[in-house]
Amino acid sequence: MVDVNISVDEERIPEEIQKRLKEAIEATDKEMVFWDNKELMRRTCMSWNTMQEHFFFDERCPKVKIESKWYFPAEEMKQFLLTWMKEKR
């Protein structure tokens, strides 16, 4: 019979979990090229009407309408939203 001894640094567990969650989120974000309006609402925690009131009609807001649906290039939109939010501070 073999004895196995495992030691765990319990202080590192939360930071390791956070690191791995961040990596998983970044990997998921890279998979999406475009967001639709539902994804944009989810990511901004804003309703469609609130987005229209505050930034949708900003000429810098990257968007394309294909037939009756709006699409937003994910990386460009992320950068726009960060810039827009900094301006609102």
PDB file of C-alpha atoms in Angstrom, residues 9-87:
ATOM      1  CA  ASP A   9      -2.428  26.182   0.114  1.00  0.00           C
ATOM      2  CA  GLU A  10      -5.955  27.320   0.939  1.00  0.00           C
ATOM      3  CA  GLU A  11      -5.060  30.994   0.531  1.00  0.00           C
ATOM      4  CA  ARG A  12      -4.248  30.430  -3.154  1.00  0.00           C
ATOM      5  CA  ILE A  13      -7.527  28.677  -3.991  1.00  0.00           C
ATOM      6  CA  PRO A  14      -9.626  31.878  -4.486  1.00  0.00           C
ATOM      7  CA  GLU A  15      -6.984  33.536  -6.674  1.00  0.00           C
ATOM      8  CA  GLU A  16      -6.563  30.362  -8.752  1.00  0.00           C
ATOM      9  CA  ILE A  17     -10.336  30.121  -9.257  1.00  0.00           C
ATOM     10  CA  GLN A  18     -10.488  33.782 -10.265  1.00  0.00           C
ATOM     11  CA  LYS A  19      -7.592  33.309 -12.697  1.00  0.00           C
ATOM     12  CA  ARG A  20      -9.220  30.306 -14.357  1.00  0.00           C
ATOM     13  CA  LEU A  21     -12.618  32.012 -14.581  1.00  0.00           C
ATOM     14  CA  LYS A  22     -11.014  35.027 -16.240  1.00  0.00           C
ATOM     15  CA  GLU A  23      -9.289  32.752 -18.771  1.00  0.00           C
ATOM     16  CA  ALA A  24     -12.561  30.961 -19.540  1.00  0.00           C
ATOM     17  CA  ILE A  25     -14.443  34.247 -19.994  1.00  0.00           C
ATOM     18  CA  GLU A  26     -11.739  35.635 -22.283  1.00  0.00           C
ATOM     19  CA  ALA A  27     -11.821  32.463 -24.378  1.00  0.00           C
ATOM     20  CA  THR A  28     -15.611  32.743 -24.721  1.00  0.00           C
ATOM     21  CA  ASP A  29     -15.388  36.424 -25.653  1.00  0.00           C
ATOM     22  CA  LYS A  30     -12.909  35.639 -28.427  1.00  0.00           C
ATOM     23  CA  GLU A  31     -15.359  33.199 -29.989  1.00  0.00           C
ATOM     24  CA  MET A  32     -17.970  35.877 -30.681  1.00  0.00           C
ATOM     25  CA  VAL A  33     -17.337  38.102 -33.684  1.00  0.00           C
ATOM     26  CA  PHE A  34     -20.703  39.887 -33.624  1.00  0.00           C
ATOM     27  CA  TRP A  35     -23.239  40.600 -30.923  1.00  0.00           C
ATOM     28  CA  ASP A  36     -26.942  41.003 -31.606  1.00  0.00           C
ATOM     29  CA  ASN A  37     -29.110  43.400 -29.610  1.00  0.00           C
ATOM     30  CA  LYS A  38     -29.941  40.739 -26.993  1.00  0.00           C
ATOM     31  CA  GLU A  39     -26.260  40.007 -26.398  1.00  0.00           C
ATOM     32  CA  LEU A  40     -25.513  43.734 -26.192  1.00  0.00           C
ATOM     33  CA  MET A  41     -28.312  44.189 -23.647  1.00  0.00           C
ATOM     34  CA  ARG A  42     -26.934  41.284 -21.614  1.00  0.00           C
ATOM     35  CA  ARG A  43     -23.379  42.609 -21.669  1.00  0.00           C
ATOM     36  CA  THR A  44     -24.317  46.190 -20.785  1.00  0.00           C
ATOM     37  CA  CYS A  45     -27.111  45.319 -18.313  1.00  0.00           C
ATOM     38  CA  MET A  46     -29.235  47.910 -20.120  1.00  0.00           C
ATOM     39  CA  SER A  47     -32.597  47.704 -21.817  1.00  0.00           C
ATOM     40  CA  TRP A  48     -32.919  48.397 -25.522  1.00  0.00           C
ATOM     41  CA  ASN A  49     -34.625  51.728 -24.787  1.00  0.00           C
ATOM     42  CA  THR A  50     -31.884  52.795 -22.360  1.00  0.00           C
ATOM     43  CA  MET A  51     -29.183  51.995 -24.904  1.00  0.00           C
ATOM     44  CA  GLN A  52     -31.020  54.021 -27.526  1.00  0.00           C
ATOM     45  CA  GLU A  53     -31.368  56.958 -25.152  1.00  0.00           C
ATOM     46  CA  HIS A  54     -27.708  56.982 -24.173  1.00  0.00           C
ATOM     47  CA  PHE A  55     -25.367  55.729 -26.904  1.00  0.00           C
ATOM     48  CA  PHE A  56     -27.025  53.860 -29.778  1.00  0.00           C
ATOM     49  CA  PHE A  57     -27.330  56.970 -31.947  1.00  0.00           C
ATOM     50  CA  ASP A  58     -23.782  58.151 -31.203  1.00  0.00           C
ATOM     51  CA  GLU A  59     -22.064  58.237 -34.600  1.00  0.00           C
ATOM     52  CA  ARG A  60     -19.093  56.365 -33.100  1.00  0.00           C
ATOM     53  CA  CYS A  61     -21.270  53.409 -32.062  1.00  0.00           C
ATOM     54  CA  PRO A  62     -20.288  50.509 -34.366  1.00  0.00           C
ATOM     55  CA  LYS A  63     -23.370  48.819 -35.756  1.00  0.00           C
ATOM     56  CA  VAL A  64     -24.749  47.283 -38.926  1.00  0.00           C
ATOM     57  CA  LYS A  65     -28.378  46.603 -39.759  1.00  0.00           C
ATOM     58  CA  ILE A  66     -28.955  43.485 -41.841  1.00  0.00           C
ATOM     59  CA  GLU A  67     -32.575  43.202 -42.875  1.00  0.00           C
ATOM     60  CA  SER A  68     -34.444  44.004 -39.661  1.00  0.00           C
ATOM     61  CA  LYS A  69     -31.728  43.017 -37.178  1.00  0.00           C
ATOM     62  CA  TRP A  70     -28.862  45.036 -35.688  1.00  0.00           C
ATOM     63  CA  TYR A  71     -25.381  43.530 -35.318  1.00  0.00           C
ATOM     64  CA  PHE A  72     -22.430  44.942 -33.404  1.00  0.00           C
ATOM     65  CA  PRO A  73     -18.793  43.965 -34.038  1.00  0.00           C
ATOM     66  CA  ALA A  74     -17.828  42.582 -30.612  1.00  0.00           C
ATOM     67  CA  GLU A  75     -14.298  43.993 -30.208  1.00  0.00           C
ATOM     68  CA  GLU A  76     -15.149  47.417 -31.658  1.00  0.00           C
ATOM     69  CA  MET A  77     -18.267  47.648 -29.518  1.00  0.00           C
ATOM     70  CA  LYS A  78     -16.358  46.713 -26.381  1.00  0.00           C
ATOM     71  CA  GLN A  79     -13.839  49.503 -27.042  1.00  0.00           C
ATOM     72  CA  PHE A  80     -16.596  51.998 -27.833  1.00  0.00           C
ATOM     73  CA  LEU A  81     -18.454  51.159 -24.616  1.00  0.00           C
ATOM     74  CA  LEU A  82     -15.305  51.557 -22.508  1.00  0.00           C
ATOM     75  CA  THR A  83     -14.599  54.950 -24.104  1.00  0.00           C
ATOM     76  CA  TRP A  84     -18.229  56.022 -23.734  1.00  0.00           C
ATOM     77  CA  MET A  85     -18.257  55.017 -20.058  1.00  0.00           C
ATOM     78  CA  LYS A  86     -15.032  56.944 -19.349  1.00  0.00           C
ATOM     79  CA  GLU A  87     -16.598  60.042 -20.908  1.00  0.00           C
TER      80      GLU A  87
END
